[in-house]
Tab-separated table of C-alpha atoms in Angstrom:
chain	number	residue	atom	x	y	z
P	1	ASP	CA	-31.792	88.132	-24.292
P	2	GLY	CA	-30.153	88.536	-20.897
P	3	GLY	CA	-26.608	87.401	-20.501
P	4	ILE	CA	-22.929	88.193	-20.348
P	5	THR	CA	-21.071	89.359	-23.412
P	6	GLN	CA	-17.312	89.163	-23.691
P	7	SER	CA	-15.362	90.735	-26.494
P	8	PRO	CA	-13.326	90.194	-28.460
P	9	LYS	CA	-13.597	86.419	-28.720
P	10	TYR	CA	-10.047	86.156	-30.074
P	11	LEU	CA	-7.270	88.670	-29.609
P	12	PHE	CA	-3.641	88.758	-30.639
P	13	ARG	CA	-1.120	91.151	-29.226
P	14	LYS	CA	2.575	91.760	-29.361
P	15	GLU	CA	4.733	91.524	-26.294
P	16	GLY	CA	4.848	94.749	-24.331
P	17	GLN	CA	1.383	95.906	-25.360
P	18	ASN	CA	-1.515	96.409	-22.997
P	19	VAL	CA	-4.864	94.972	-24.035
P	20	THR	CA	-8.350	95.415	-22.598
P	21	LEU	CA	-10.973	92.669	-22.557
P	22	SER	CA	-14.576	93.743	-22.376
P	23	CYS	CA	-17.263	92.175	-20.175
P	24	GLU	CA	-20.825	93.492	-20.240
P	25	GLN	CA	-23.880	92.014	-18.520
P	26	ASN	CA	-27.563	92.940	-18.688
P	27	LEU	CA	-28.635	90.634	-15.872
P	28	ASN	CA	-28.631	93.411	-13.267
P	29	HIS	CA	-26.111	91.425	-11.247
P	30	ASP	CA	-24.068	93.140	-8.586
P	31	ALA	CA	-21.021	90.880	-8.407
P	32	MET	CA	-18.674	90.291	-11.338
P	33	TYR	CA	-15.576	88.133	-11.699
P	34	TRP	CA	-12.613	87.551	-13.997
P	35	TYR	CA	-10.968	84.151	-14.274
P	36	ARG	CA	-7.996	82.919	-16.250
P	37	GLN	CA	-7.782	79.416	-17.684
P	38	ASP	CA	-4.639	77.846	-19.143
P	39	PRO	CA	-4.799	74.771	-21.392
P	40	GLY	CA	-5.912	71.693	-19.460
P	41	GLN	CA	-6.095	73.641	-16.226
P	42	GLY	CA	-8.824	74.918	-13.921
P	43	LEU	CA	-10.090	78.457	-13.438
P	44	ARG	CA	-7.982	80.901	-11.454
P	45	LEU	CA	-9.481	84.065	-10.001
P	46	ILE	CA	-7.927	87.338	-11.156
P	47	TYR	CA	-10.236	90.050	-9.786
P	48	TYR	CA	-13.769	90.327	-8.479
P	49	SER	CA	-16.159	93.148	-7.731
P	50	GLN	CA	-19.308	93.175	-5.662
P	51	ILE	CA	-20.356	96.768	-6.196
P	52	VAL	CA	-19.666	99.712	-8.452
P	53	ASN	CA	-16.346	101.467	-7.768
P	54	ASP	CA	-15.091	98.585	-5.640
P	55	PHE	CA	-13.065	95.518	-6.569
P	56	GLN	CA	-10.787	93.015	-4.885
P	57	LYS	CA	-7.703	91.090	-5.976
P	58	GLY	CA	-8.034	87.406	-6.575
P	59	ASP	CA	-5.243	84.845	-6.441
P	60	ILE	CA	-3.375	85.975	-9.582
P	61	ALA	CA	-3.932	89.735	-9.877
P	62	GLU	CA	-0.340	90.695	-10.702
P	63	GLY	CA	-0.071	92.153	-14.191
P	64	TYR	CA	-3.798	92.823	-14.480
P	65	SER	CA	-6.040	95.772	-13.725
P	66	VAL	CA	-9.808	96.303	-13.672
P	67	SER	CA	-12.376	99.027	-13.248
P	68	ARG	CA	-16.024	98.997	-12.234
P	69	GLU	CA	-17.478	102.367	-13.176
P	70	LYS	CA	-20.846	100.930	-14.160
P	71	LYS	CA	-22.829	98.026	-12.771
P	72	GLU	CA	-23.059	96.417	-16.205
P	73	SER	CA	-19.381	96.589	-17.107
P	74	PHE	CA	-16.187	95.083	-15.700
P	75	PRO	CA	-13.305	95.445	-18.189
P	76	LEU	CA	-10.001	93.667	-17.619
P	77	THR	CA	-6.702	95.138	-18.790
P	78	VAL	CA	-3.816	92.770	-19.325
P	79	THR	CA	-0.725	94.892	-18.903
P	80	SER	CA	2.788	94.411	-20.184
P	81	ALA	CA	3.743	93.444	-16.637
P	82	GLN	CA	1.895	90.143	-17.017
P	83	LYS	CA	4.707	87.745	-17.891
P	84	ASN	CA	2.661	85.029	-19.552
P	85	PRO	CA	-0.666	86.478	-20.695
P	86	THR	CA	-1.580	83.905	-23.325
P	87	ALA	CA	-4.703	82.245	-21.908
P	88	PHE	CA	-8.472	81.909	-22.045
P	89	TYR	CA	-10.205	84.615	-19.993
P	90	LEU	CA	-13.663	84.157	-18.532
P	91	CYS	CA	-15.975	86.759	-17.050
P	92	ALA	CA	-18.828	85.836	-14.714
P	93	SER	CA	-21.517	87.521	-12.656
P	94	ARG	CA	-24.092	86.771	-10.000
P	95	PRO	CA	-26.667	88.692	-7.955
P	96	ILE	CA	-25.480	89.411	-4.426
P	97	GLY	CA	-28.868	88.795	-2.863
P	98	GLN	CA	-28.746	85.202	-4.051
P	99	ASN	CA	-26.814	83.287	-1.406
P	100	THR	CA	-25.752	80.388	-3.556
P	101	GLY	CA	-22.856	79.769	-5.840
P	102	GLU	CA	-24.582	80.129	-9.181
P	103	LEU	CA	-22.280	82.093	-11.432
P	104	PHE	CA	-23.264	83.084	-14.951
P	105	PHE	CA	-20.360	82.956	-17.382
P	106	GLY	CA	-19.622	84.603	-20.677
P	107	GLU	CA	-18.231	82.686	-23.644
P	108	GLY	CA	-14.669	83.763	-22.984
P	109	SER	CA	-11.903	85.685	-24.715
P	110	ARG	CA	-8.825	83.916	-25.971
P	111	LEU	CA	-5.696	86.066	-25.845
P	112	THR	CA	-2.556	85.081	-27.692
P	113	VAL	CA	0.685	86.977	-27.306
P	114	LEU	CA	2.922	86.780	-30.341
X	1	LEU	CA	-12.386	79.600	2.193
X	2	ALA	CA	-13.089	75.925	1.685
X	3	LYS	CA	-10.614	74.131	-0.565
X	4	THR	CA	-12.023	71.434	-2.839
X	5	THR	CA	-10.413	68.197	-4.016
X	6	GLN	CA	-11.700	66.126	-6.930
X	7	PRO	CA	-10.326	63.252	-9.003
X	8	ILE	CA	-8.398	64.570	-11.986
X	9	SER	CA	-10.112	62.346	-14.522
X	10	MET	CA	-12.678	59.586	-14.990
X	11	ASP	CA	-13.734	57.375	-17.859
X	12	SER	CA	-17.180	55.886	-18.337
X	13	TYR	CA	-19.256	54.180	-20.991
X	14	GLU	CA	-22.450	55.422	-22.528
X	15	GLY	CA	-25.538	54.524	-20.532
X	16	GLN	CA	-23.727	54.172	-17.230
X	17	GLU	CA	-24.274	56.248	-14.114
X	18	VAL	CA	-21.302	58.409	-13.197
X	19	ASN	CA	-20.551	59.614	-9.696
X	20	ILE	CA	-17.961	62.342	-9.108
X	21	THR	CA	-17.023	63.071	-5.520
X	22	CYS	CA	-15.655	66.335	-4.192
X	23	SER	CA	-13.975	66.720	-0.825
X	24	HIS	CA	-14.379	70.010	1.060
X	25	ASN	CA	-13.273	69.356	4.621
X	26	ASN	CA	-13.313	72.943	5.873
X	27	ILE	CA	-16.700	73.945	4.538
X	28	ALA	CA	-18.357	76.670	6.608
X	29	THR	CA	-21.829	76.521	8.073
X	30	ASN	CA	-23.435	78.794	5.510
X	31	ASP	CA	-21.548	77.631	2.427
X	32	TYR	CA	-23.438	76.142	-0.514
X	33	ILE	CA	-22.085	73.422	-2.787
X	34	THR	CA	-22.396	73.958	-6.519
X	35	TRP	CA	-21.313	72.032	-9.597
X	36	TYR	CA	-20.472	73.261	-13.073
X	37	GLN	CA	-19.898	71.659	-16.462
X	38	GLN	CA	-17.415	73.049	-18.967
X	39	PHE	CA	-16.897	72.145	-22.601
X	40	PRO	CA	-13.682	73.151	-24.419
X	41	SER	CA	-13.431	76.846	-25.261
X	42	GLN	CA	-16.704	77.661	-23.500
X	43	GLY	CA	-17.618	79.204	-20.180
X	44	PRO	CA	-18.689	76.826	-17.393
X	45	ARG	CA	-22.374	76.125	-17.071
X	46	PHE	CA	-24.124	75.761	-13.726
X	47	ILE	CA	-25.551	72.265	-13.180
X	48	ILE	CA	-26.836	71.952	-9.637
X	49	GLN	CA	-26.476	73.309	-6.126
X	50	GLY	CA	-27.293	72.093	-2.645
X	51	TYR	CA	-26.825	72.644	1.046
X	52	LYS	CA	-27.506	69.236	2.562
X	53	THR	CA	-29.050	65.802	1.841
X	54	LYS	CA	-30.095	65.250	-1.749
X	55	VAL	CA	-31.028	67.553	-4.585
X	56	THR	CA	-32.227	66.412	-7.987
X	57	ASN	CA	-32.962	68.279	-11.183
X	58	GLU	CA	-33.502	67.269	-14.780
X	59	VAL	CA	-29.836	66.591	-15.494
X	60	ALA	CA	-28.187	65.475	-12.246
X	61	SER	CA	-28.438	64.625	-8.577
X	62	LEU	CA	-26.314	65.964	-5.764
X	63	PHE	CA	-25.731	63.963	-2.603
X	64	ILE	CA	-24.411	65.689	0.513
X	65	PRO	CA	-23.812	63.723	3.731
X	66	ALA	CA	-24.736	65.088	7.126
X	67	ASP	CA	-21.226	66.352	7.913
X	68	ARG	CA	-21.105	68.192	4.543
X	69	LYS	CA	-17.369	67.493	4.170
X	70	SER	CA	-17.914	65.972	0.762
X	71	SER	CA	-20.475	65.897	-2.008
X	72	THR	CA	-21.192	63.610	-4.949
X	73	LEU	CA	-22.486	64.656	-8.333
X	74	SER	CA	-24.424	61.855	-9.990
X	75	LEU	CA	-25.041	61.847	-13.741
X	76	PRO	CA	-27.551	59.169	-14.762
X	77	ARG	CA	-27.069	57.282	-18.029
X	78	VAL	CA	-24.312	59.425	-19.513
X	79	SER	CA	-23.943	59.955	-23.234
X	80	LEU	CA	-20.993	61.030	-25.381
X	81	SER	CA	-22.145	64.638	-25.070
X	82	ASP	CA	-21.507	64.530	-21.320
X	83	THR	CA	-17.758	64.428	-21.997
X	84	ALA	CA	-16.594	67.588	-20.259
X	85	VAL	CA	-14.815	68.952	-17.209
X	86	TYR	CA	-16.881	69.094	-14.018
X	87	TYR	CA	-16.075	71.553	-11.246
X	88	CYS	CA	-17.161	71.542	-7.654
X	89	LEU	CA	-17.379	74.986	-6.071
X	90	VAL	CA	-18.013	75.769	-2.435
X	91	ALA	CA	-19.755	79.127	-2.403
X	92	PRO	CA	-19.234	81.303	0.662
X	93	THR	CA	-22.450	83.044	1.594
X	94	THR	CA	-21.319	84.904	4.691
X	95	SER	CA	-22.148	88.530	4.201
X	96	GLY	CA	-19.256	90.340	2.583
X	97	THR	CA	-17.502	87.218	1.284
X	98	TYR	CA	-17.734	86.871	-2.471
X	99	LYS	CA	-14.438	85.252	-3.386
X	100	TYR	CA	-15.310	82.165	-5.449
X	101	ILE	CA	-12.394	79.808	-5.967
X	102	PHE	CA	-12.670	76.850	-8.321
X	103	GLY	CA	-10.765	73.613	-7.882
X	104	THR	CA	-8.947	71.769	-10.644
X	105	GLY	CA	-12.052	69.940	-11.858
X	106	THR	CA	-12.666	66.360	-13.024
X	107	ARG	CA	-12.237	65.545	-16.689
X	108	LEU	CA	-14.949	63.038	-17.614
X	109	LYS	CA	-14.582	61.081	-20.806
X	110	VAL	CA	-17.567	59.056	-21.983
X	111	LEU	CA	-16.719	56.192	-24.294
X	112	ALA	CA	-18.975	54.533	-26.853
């Protein structure tokens, strides 16, 4: 089935460690997005990419990095520079040719820093 | 980019119609209005989208006045399973603009 797969679903890390969250889609979508969600809060944009080898910072990019080497993949690295990384991370995608706001989301990855 | 404003929370009873309004005063000419539903620990799910007037699908209706500075999501006869957070998103469609910013959402609680 077509969709967006995020892994791992749950992740624990120690302070000072980098961690990479995977996001893979087989929808042939051009644009991909990473959002962060804290408990009881809305979604905040971290990074987005509209084409391979290109990506843009969102509103809270500090302490995060991404790559877009393949159309299907948009991994997010949470670095040790991110002061409060414990959160729920959501990946989304959409086709660029579709001029509406329909985003397709994955099921999320929950990161806990111990 | 258009900023959206929604009520933080709403309560309703089963069987009632629920209307959630979103304000987006600086919406651009080519922007679309979309709504999402999110359950705890899940990704948001697209509900409905529109540009102007009224749009209806099997789960909701979307009302957009002529000036497009606000929109109202209408959920007919809600049930307990409609308890969720609802987000309004103004989607820029100008070529080269793909930055999608969500608002804080409206937490709907449906009571028995």
